[in-house]
Coordinates of C-alpha atoms in Angstrom, one line a residue:
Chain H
X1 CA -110.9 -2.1 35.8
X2 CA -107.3 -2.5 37.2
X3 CA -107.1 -4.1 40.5
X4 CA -105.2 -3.0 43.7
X5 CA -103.6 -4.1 46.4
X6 CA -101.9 -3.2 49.4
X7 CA -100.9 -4.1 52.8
X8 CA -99.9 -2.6 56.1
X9 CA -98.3 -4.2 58.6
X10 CA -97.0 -3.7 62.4
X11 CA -94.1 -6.0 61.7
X12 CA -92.4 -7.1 58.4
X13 CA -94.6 -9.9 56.5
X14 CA -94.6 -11.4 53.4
X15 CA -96.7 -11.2 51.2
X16 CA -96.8 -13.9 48.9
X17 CA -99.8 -15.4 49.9
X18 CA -101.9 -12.5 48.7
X19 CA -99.8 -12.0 45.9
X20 CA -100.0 -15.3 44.4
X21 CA -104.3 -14.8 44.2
X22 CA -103.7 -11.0 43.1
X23 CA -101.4 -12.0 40.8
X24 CA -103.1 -14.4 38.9
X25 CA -106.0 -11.8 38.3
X26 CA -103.4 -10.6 35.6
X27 CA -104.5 -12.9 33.1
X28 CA -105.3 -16.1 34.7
X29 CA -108.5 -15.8 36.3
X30 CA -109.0 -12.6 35.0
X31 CA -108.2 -10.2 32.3
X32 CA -105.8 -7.5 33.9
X33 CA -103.3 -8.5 31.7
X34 CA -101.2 -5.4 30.5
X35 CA -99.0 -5.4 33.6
X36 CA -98.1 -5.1 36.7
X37 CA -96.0 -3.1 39.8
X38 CA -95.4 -3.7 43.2
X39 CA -93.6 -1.8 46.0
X40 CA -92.3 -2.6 49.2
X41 CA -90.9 -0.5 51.6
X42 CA -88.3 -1.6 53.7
X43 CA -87.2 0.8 56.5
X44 CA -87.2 4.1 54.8
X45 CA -86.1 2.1 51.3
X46 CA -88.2 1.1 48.8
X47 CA -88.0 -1.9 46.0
X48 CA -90.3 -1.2 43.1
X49 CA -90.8 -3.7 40.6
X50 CA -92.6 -3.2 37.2
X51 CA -93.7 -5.5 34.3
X52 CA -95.6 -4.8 31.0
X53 CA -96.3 -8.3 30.6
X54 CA -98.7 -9.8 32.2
X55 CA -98.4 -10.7 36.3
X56 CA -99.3 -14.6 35.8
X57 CA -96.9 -14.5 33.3
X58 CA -94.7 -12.1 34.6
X59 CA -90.5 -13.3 35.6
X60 CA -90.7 -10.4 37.9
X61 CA -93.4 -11.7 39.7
X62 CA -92.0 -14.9 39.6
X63 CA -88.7 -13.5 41.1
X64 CA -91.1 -12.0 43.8
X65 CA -92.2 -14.8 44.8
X66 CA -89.6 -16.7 44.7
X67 CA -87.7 -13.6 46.5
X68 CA -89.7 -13.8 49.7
X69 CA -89.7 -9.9 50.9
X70 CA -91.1 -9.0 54.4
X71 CA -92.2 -5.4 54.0
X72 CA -94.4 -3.1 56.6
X73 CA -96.3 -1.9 53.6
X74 CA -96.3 -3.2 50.3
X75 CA -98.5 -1.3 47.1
X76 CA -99.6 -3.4 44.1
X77 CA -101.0 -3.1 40.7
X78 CA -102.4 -5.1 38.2
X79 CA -103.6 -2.5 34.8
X80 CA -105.8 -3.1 32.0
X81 CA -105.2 0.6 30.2
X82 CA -108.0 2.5 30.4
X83 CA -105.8 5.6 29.4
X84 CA -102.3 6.3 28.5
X85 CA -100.7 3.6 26.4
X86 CA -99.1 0.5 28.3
X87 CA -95.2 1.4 28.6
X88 CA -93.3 0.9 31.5
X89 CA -93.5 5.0 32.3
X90 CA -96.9 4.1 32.9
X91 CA -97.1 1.7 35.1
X92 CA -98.0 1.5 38.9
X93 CA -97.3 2.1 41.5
X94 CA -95.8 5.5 41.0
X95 CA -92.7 6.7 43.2
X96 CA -91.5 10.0 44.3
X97 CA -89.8 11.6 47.0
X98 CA -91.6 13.8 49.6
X99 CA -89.8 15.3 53.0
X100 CA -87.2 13.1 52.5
X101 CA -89.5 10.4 52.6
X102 CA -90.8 8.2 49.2
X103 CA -94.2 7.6 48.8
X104 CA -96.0 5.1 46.5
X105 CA -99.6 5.4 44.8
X106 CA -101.4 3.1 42.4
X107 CA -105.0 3.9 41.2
X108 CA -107.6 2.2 39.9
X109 CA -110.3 4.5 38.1
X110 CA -110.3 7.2 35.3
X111 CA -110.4 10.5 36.0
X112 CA -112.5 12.8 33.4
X113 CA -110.9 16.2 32.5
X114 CA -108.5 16.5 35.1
X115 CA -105.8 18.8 34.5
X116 CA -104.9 20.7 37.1
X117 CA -102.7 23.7 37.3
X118 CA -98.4 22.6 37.1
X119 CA -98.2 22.4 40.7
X120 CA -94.2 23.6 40.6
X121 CA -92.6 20.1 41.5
X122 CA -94.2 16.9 40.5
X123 CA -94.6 16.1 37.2
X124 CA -96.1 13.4 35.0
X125 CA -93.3 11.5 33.2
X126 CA -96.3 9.0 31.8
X127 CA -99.5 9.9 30.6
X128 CA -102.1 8.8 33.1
X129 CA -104.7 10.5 34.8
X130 CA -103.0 8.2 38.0
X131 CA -99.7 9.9 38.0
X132 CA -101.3 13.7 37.2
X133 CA -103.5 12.4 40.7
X134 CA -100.4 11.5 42.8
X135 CA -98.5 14.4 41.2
X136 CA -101.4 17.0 42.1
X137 CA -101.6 15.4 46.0
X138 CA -98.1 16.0 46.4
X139 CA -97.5 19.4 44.8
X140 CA -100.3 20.4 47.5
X141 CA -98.5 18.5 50.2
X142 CA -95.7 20.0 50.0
X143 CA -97.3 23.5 49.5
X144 CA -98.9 23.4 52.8
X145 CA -96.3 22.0 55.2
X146 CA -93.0 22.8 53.9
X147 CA -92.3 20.1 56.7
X148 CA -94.1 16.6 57.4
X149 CA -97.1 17.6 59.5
X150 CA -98.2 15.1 62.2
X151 CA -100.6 12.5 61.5
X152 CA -104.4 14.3 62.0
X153 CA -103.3 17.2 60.0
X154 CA -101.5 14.8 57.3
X155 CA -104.6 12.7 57.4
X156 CA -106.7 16.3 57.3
X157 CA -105.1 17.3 53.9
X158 CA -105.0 14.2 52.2
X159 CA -108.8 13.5 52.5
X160 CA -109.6 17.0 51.3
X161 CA -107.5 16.6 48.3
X162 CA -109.0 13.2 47.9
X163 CA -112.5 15.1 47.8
X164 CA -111.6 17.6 45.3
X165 CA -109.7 14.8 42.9
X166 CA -112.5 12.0 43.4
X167 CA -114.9 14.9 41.8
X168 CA -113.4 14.0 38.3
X169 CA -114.5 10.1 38.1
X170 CA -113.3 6.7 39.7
X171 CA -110.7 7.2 42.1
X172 CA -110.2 4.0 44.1
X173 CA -106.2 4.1 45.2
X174 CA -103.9 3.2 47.6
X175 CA -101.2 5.3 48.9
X176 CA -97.7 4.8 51.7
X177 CA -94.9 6.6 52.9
X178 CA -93.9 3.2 54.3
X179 CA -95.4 4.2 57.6
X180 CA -99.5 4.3 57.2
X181 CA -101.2 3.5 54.1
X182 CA -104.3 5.8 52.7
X183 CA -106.9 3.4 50.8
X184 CA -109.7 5.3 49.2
X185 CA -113.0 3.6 47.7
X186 CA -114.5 5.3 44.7
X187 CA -116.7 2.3 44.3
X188 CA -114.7 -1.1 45.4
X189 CA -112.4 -1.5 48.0
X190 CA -112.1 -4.5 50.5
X191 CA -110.1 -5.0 53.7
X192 CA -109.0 -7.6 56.6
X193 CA -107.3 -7.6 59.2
X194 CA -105.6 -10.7 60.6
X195 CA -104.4 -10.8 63.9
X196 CA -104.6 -13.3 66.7
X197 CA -105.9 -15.9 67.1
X198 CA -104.9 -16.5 63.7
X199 CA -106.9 -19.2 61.2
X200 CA -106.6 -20.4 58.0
X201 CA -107.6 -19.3 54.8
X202 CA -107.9 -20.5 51.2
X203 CA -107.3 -18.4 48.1
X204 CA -110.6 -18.1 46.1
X205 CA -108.2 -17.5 42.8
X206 CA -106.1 -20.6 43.6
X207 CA -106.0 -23.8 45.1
X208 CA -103.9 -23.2 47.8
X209 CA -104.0 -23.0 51.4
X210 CA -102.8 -21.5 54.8
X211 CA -102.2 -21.6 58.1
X212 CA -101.7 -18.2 59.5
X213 CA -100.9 -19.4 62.9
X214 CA -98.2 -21.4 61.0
X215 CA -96.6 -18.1 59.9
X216 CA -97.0 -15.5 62.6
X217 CA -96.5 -14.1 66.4
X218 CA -98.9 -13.9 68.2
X219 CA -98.3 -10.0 68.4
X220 CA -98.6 -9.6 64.6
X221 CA -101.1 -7.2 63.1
X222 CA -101.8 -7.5 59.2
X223 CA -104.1 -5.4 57.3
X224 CA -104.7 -6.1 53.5
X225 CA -106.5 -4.0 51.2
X226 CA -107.8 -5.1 47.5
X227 CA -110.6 -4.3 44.8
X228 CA -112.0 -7.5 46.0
X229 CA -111.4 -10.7 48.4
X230 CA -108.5 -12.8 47.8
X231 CA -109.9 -15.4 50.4
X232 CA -112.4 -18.0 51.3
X233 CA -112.7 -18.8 54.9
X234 CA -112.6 -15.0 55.9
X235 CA -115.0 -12.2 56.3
X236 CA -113.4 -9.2 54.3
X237 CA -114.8 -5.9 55.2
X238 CA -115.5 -3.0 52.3
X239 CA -114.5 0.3 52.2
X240 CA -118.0 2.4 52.2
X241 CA -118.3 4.9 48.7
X242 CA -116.0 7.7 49.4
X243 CA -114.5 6.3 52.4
X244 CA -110.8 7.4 53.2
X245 CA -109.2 5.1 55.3
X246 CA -105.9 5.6 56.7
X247 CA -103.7 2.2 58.1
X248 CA -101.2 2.1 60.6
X249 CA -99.2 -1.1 62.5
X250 CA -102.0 -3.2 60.5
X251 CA -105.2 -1.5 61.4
X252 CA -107.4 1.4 60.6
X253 CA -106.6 4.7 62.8
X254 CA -108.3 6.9 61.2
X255 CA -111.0 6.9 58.6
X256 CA -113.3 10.1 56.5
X257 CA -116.9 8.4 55.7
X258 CA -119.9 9.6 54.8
X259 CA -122.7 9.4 56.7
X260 CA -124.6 7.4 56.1
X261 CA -122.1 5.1 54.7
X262 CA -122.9 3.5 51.4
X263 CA -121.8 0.3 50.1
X264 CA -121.4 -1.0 46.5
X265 CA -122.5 -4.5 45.4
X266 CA -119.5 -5.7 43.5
X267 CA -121.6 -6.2 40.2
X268 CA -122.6 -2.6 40.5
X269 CA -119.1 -1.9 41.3
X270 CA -117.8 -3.5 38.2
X271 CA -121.0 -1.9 35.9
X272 CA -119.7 1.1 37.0
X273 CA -116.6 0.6 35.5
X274 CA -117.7 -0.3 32.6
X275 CA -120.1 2.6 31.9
X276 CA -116.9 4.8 33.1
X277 CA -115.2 2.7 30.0
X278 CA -112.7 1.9 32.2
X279 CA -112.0 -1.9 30.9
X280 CA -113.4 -5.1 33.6
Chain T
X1 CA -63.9 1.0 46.5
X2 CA -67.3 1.1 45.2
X3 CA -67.6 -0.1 41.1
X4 CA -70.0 1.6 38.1
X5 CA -71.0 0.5 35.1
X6 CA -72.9 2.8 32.8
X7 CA -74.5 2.1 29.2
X8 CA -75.9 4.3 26.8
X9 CA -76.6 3.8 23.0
X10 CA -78.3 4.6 19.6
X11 CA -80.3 1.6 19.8
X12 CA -82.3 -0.3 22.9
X13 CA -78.8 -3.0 23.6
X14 CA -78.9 -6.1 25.7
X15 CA -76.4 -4.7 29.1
X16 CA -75.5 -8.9 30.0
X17 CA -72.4 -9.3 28.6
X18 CA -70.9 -6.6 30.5
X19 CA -73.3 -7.3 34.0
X20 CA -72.2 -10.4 33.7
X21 CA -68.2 -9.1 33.8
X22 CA -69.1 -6.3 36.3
X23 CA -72.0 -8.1 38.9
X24 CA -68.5 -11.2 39.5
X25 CA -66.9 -8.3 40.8
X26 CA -69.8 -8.5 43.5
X27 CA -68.2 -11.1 45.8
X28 CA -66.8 -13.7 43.5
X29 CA -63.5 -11.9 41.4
X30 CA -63.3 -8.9 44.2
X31 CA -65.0 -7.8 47.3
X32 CA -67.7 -5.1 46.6
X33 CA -70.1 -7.3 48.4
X34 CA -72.4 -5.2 50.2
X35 CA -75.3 -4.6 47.5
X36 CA -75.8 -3.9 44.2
X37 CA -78.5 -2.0 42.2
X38 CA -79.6 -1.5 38.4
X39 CA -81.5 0.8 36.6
X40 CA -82.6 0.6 33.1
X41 CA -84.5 3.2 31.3
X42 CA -87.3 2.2 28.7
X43 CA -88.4 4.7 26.7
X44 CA -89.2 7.4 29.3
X45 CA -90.0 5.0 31.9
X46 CA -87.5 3.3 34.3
X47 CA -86.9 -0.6 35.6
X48 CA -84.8 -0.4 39.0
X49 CA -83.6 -3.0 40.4
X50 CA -82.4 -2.9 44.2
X51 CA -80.3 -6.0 46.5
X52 CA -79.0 -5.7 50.0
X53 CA -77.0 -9.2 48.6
X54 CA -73.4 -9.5 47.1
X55 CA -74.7 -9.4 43.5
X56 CA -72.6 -12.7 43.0
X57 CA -75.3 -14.3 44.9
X58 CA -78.5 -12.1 44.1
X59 CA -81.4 -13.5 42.8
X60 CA -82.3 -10.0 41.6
X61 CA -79.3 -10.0 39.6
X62 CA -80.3 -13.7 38.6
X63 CA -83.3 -11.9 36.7
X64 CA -81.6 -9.2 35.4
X65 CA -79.5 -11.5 33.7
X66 CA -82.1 -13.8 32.3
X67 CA -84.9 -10.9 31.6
X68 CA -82.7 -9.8 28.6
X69 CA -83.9 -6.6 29.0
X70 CA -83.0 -4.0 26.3
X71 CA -82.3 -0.2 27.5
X72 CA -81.0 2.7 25.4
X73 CA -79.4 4.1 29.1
X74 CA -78.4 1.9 32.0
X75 CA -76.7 2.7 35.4
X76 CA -75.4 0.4 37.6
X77 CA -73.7 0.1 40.8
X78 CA -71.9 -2.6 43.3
X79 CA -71.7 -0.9 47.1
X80 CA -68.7 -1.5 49.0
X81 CA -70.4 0.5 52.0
X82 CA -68.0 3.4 53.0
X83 CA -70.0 5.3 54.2
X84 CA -74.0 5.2 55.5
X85 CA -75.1 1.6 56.8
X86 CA -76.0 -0.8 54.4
X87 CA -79.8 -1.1 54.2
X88 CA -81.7 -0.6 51.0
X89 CA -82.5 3.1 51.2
X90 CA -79.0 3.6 50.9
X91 CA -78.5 1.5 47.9
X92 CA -77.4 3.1 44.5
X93 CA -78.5 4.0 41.9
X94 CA -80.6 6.5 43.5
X95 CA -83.6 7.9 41.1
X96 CA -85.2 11.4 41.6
X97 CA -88.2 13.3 39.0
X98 CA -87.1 16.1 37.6
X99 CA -88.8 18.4 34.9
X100 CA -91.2 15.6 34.2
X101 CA -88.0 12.8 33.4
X102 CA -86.5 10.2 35.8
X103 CA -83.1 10.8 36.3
X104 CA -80.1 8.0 37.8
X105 CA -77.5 8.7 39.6
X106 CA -74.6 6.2 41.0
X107 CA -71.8 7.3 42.9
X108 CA -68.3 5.7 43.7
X109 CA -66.4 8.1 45.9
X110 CA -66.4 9.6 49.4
X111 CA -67.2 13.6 50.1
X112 CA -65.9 14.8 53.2
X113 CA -67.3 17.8 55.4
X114 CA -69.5 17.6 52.3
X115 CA -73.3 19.6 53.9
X116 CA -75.0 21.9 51.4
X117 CA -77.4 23.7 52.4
X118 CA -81.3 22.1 52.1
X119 CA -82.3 22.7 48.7
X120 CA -85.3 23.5 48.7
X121 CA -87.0 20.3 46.8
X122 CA -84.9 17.0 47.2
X123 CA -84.0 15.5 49.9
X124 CA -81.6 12.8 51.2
X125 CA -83.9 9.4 51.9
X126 CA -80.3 7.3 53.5
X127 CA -77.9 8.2 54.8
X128 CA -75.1 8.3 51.9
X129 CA -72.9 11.3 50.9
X130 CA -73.7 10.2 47.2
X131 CA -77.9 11.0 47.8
X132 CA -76.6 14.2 49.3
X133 CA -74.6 15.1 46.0
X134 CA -77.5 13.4 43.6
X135 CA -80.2 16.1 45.6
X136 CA -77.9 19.4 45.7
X137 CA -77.2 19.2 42.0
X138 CA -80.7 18.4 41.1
X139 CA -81.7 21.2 43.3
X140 CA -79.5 23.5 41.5
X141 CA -80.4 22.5 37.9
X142 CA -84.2 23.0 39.3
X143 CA -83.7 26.8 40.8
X144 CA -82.0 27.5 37.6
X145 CA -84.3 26.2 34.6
X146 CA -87.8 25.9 35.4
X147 CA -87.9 23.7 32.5
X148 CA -84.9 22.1 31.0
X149 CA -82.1 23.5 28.9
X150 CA -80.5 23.0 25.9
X151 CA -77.7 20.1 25.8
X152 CA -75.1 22.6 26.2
X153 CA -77.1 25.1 29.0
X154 CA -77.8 21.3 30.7
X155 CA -74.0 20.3 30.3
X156 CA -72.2 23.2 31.6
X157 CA -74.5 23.6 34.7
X158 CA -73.5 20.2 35.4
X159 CA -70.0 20.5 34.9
X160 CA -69.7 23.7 37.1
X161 CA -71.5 21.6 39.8
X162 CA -69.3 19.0 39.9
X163 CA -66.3 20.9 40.0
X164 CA -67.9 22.4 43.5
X165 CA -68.6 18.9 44.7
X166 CA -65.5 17.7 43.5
X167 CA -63.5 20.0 45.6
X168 CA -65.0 17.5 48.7
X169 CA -63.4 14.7 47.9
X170 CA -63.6 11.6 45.5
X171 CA -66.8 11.9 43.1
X172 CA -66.6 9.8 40.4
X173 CA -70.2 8.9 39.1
X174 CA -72.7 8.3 36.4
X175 CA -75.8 10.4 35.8
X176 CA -78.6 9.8 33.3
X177 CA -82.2 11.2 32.3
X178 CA -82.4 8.5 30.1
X179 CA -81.4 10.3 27.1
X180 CA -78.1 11.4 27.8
X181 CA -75.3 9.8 30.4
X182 CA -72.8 11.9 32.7
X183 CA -69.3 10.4 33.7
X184 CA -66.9 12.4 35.5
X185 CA -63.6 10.7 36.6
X186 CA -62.3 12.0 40.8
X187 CA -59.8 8.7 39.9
X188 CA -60.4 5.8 37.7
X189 CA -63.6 5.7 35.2
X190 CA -62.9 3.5 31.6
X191 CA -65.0 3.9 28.5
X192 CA -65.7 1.8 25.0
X193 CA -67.6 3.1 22.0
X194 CA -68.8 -0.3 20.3
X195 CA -69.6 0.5 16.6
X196 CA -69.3 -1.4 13.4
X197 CA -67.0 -3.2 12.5
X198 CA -68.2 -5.3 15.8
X199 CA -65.2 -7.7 17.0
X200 CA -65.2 -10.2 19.7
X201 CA -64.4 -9.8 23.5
X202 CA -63.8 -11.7 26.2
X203 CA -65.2 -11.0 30.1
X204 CA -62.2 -10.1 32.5
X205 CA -64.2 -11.6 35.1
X206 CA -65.3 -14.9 33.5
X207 CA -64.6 -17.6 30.8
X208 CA -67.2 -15.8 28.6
X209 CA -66.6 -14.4 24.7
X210 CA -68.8 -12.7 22.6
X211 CA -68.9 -12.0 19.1
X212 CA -71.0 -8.3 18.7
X213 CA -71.6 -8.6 15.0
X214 CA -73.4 -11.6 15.8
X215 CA -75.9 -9.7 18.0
X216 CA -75.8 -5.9 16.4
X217 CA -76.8 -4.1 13.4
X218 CA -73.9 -2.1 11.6
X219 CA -75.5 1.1 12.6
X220 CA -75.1 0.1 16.4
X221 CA -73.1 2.4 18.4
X222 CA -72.6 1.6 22.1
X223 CA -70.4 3.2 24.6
X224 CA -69.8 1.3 28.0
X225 CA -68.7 3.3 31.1
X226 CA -67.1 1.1 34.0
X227 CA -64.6 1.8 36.8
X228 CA -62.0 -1.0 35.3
X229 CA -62.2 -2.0 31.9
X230 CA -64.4 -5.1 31.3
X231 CA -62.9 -7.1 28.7
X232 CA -59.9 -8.4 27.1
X233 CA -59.3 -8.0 23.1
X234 CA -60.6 -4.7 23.4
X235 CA -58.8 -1.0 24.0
X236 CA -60.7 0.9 26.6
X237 CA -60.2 4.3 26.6
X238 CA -59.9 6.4 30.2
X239 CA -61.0 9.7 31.2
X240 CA -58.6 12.0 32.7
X241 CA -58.6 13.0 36.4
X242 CA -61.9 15.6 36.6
X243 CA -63.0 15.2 32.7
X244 CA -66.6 15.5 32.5
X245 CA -68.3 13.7 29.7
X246 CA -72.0 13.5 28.4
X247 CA -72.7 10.4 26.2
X248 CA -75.8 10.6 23.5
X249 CA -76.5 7.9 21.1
X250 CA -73.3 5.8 22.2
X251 CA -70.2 8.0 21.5
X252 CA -69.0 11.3 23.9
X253 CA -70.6 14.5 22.3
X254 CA -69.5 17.1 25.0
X255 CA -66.3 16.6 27.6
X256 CA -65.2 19.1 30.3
X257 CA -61.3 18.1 30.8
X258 CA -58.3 20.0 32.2
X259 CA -55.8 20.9 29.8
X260 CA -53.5 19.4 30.3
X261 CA -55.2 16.2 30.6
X262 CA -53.9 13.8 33.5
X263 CA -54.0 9.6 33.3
X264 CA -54.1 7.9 36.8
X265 CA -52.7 4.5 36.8
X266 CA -55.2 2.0 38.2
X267 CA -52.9 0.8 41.4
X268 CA -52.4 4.7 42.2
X269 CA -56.6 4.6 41.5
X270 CA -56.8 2.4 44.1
X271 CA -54.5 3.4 46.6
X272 CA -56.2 7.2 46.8
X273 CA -59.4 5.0 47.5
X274 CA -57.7 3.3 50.4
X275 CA -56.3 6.6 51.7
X276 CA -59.4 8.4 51.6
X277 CA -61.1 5.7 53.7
X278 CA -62.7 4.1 50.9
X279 CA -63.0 -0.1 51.1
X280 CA -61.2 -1.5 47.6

């Protein structure tokens, strides 16, 4: 299983302190180790950043690091291939442009016979199931509102789409236009939001600490999102199974659950994978 | 004046000895110090890298230069902002999906009065006159292959395009879908074809030689693109005011050029650039 993460902010933060845990699933402490992407948006911009080596290993994730961005709402990837060879056309997160806008979207999952129809303007340049995903949500997107709808309508669309797609296998991704961020849980997906008062925290992939207080406003609203906790000393909440939630300004405004809500065990979560033969 | 630098070859070729020439140009040997970008395509896939810094100073380009890494097309770009404020979205080379490839584009130039029509499919993201350009003629070459053309379908659509755009001022640029690379020449745009027998050259910019039979195969054919020539001990060759050419496997293979063809001199280059508004 690849392993995602993402973060959505209500003022630029950086997010090396999550990175540095994620990042060291890709072939440290774990076994993600056929590459890795990252996007940040800043303003409307966007800096993408892609590796087929491995992220612990990885000089572009040593130069993001070492580079310090502060980003509103950053979209990670770390891929063990489960389909589609490893090549760099391949790797997450995927970019294009929609309403003048560009939007990022990394998966984590394997979708099973998925081929929809050419949808007339995205296509695949790789060979994933992912990009096909993203490609088929946009083509849609753009079908429907020739212009960016507002938010309950955007949200509206994207979580019926996400119901169709999700009917083909594991579909756990993350998704920004650099304003909200969509997370969707097929089986694992954890979140927290920090805000104040502000504590301290401890990597469970690392040794290393910090101080949150140390590093923020009082007025500072940070949601992350990943497959699974990055921290000690913090109680990460889960995405219930086939929950679309959508993040804005660091929090959840809007969310499509079932009800009841289910939620996965993570060694069910991983089994899961496995039976899907999507690598763990 | 903005600066390009464009690469494309038979074989994947390491770009540093001539980033190393063109990124000094970034702040340290001239002034094109507001941002640089890079783009590198692998295969079918594409490594972009974005700064907001004088590439001089840029830890991005830092890792370009020690990443080493091997591309058959590159485009790349130092912004001297003349138009649009400097933020990222506005940062060259700009990258669209189009019949299932990436394509680059890089612009160095200024269009006046220059406000096509919406398209239909891309849109703008910044602010810059050069997007604008990169979106219309990707909009055109959409509406008129559904899929993509022969070379010679593909070339002349793009040349009649740019002899519209043209027509609103300077538009020199580099365009690439990672198998083939556009140049076209509003003023000053140099070119070398590399091939065996490999010499030796020495940066313009810097104390650096290099000697390309030591790092090629005989079979190696690569053609630089840049604004001003790069090197020393070598004989760049120009394109003429408005020539067109498309690059494939490292030597011209198609060139739209008036007849009779006209040189500019690099100081009269640069003076249209100041006229026009355009920082040099």
């Amino acid at each position: 299983m690849c392993q995602l993460l993402g973060m959505n902010c209500n003022t630029p933060t950086d997010i090396m302190f999550s990175f540095e845990g994620f990042r060291r699933r890709g072939g440290i402490t774990d076994h993600h180790a056929d590459g890795f992407g990252i996007g940040f948006f800043e303003g409307k911009g966007v800096r993408l950043f892609h590796d087929d080596k491995p992220s612990a290993n990885s000089p572009v994730a040593d130069l993001v690091r070492a580079y310090q961005i502060k980003s509103e709402n950053v979209i990670a990837h770390i891929r063990k291939a489960s389909q589609g060879q490893t090549s760099l056309a391949n790797t997450h997160p995927f970019m294009r442009e929609l309403w003048g806008e560009y939007w990022l979207f990394a998966h984590n999952g394997h979708l099973i016979d998925f081929s929809p129809e050419d949808g007339g303007f995205y296509r695949p340049v790789g060979s994933t199931d992912s990009e096909l995903a993203f490609c088929h949500i946009l083509n849609n997107l753009r079908r429907r509102f020739p212009e960016k709808p507002d938010e309950a309508d955007l949200f509206a669309a994207i979580a019926e789409l996400t119901r169709e797609i999700r009917t083909y296998g594991l579909f756990n991704f993350v998704l920004s236009d650099g304003d909200c961020l969509f997370a969707h849980a097929s089986t694992l997906l954890h979140y927290i939001v920090r805000k104040a008062p502000f504590g301290k925290a401890r990597l469970l992939d690392d040794d290393v600490m910090i101080d949150f207080a140390e590093v923020t406003t009082p007025s500072d609203k940070v949601a992350v999102i990943a497959t699974l906790p990055l921290t000690r000393d913090e109680t990460w909440q889960q995405l219930a199974v086939n929950e679309l939630a959508m993040f804005r300004q660091g929090d959840i405004v809007r969310t499509d659950k079932p009800d009841p809500p289910v939620y996965m065990s993570v060694e069910e979560g991983l089994e899961i994978a496995r039976a899907a033969g999507v690598s763990v």
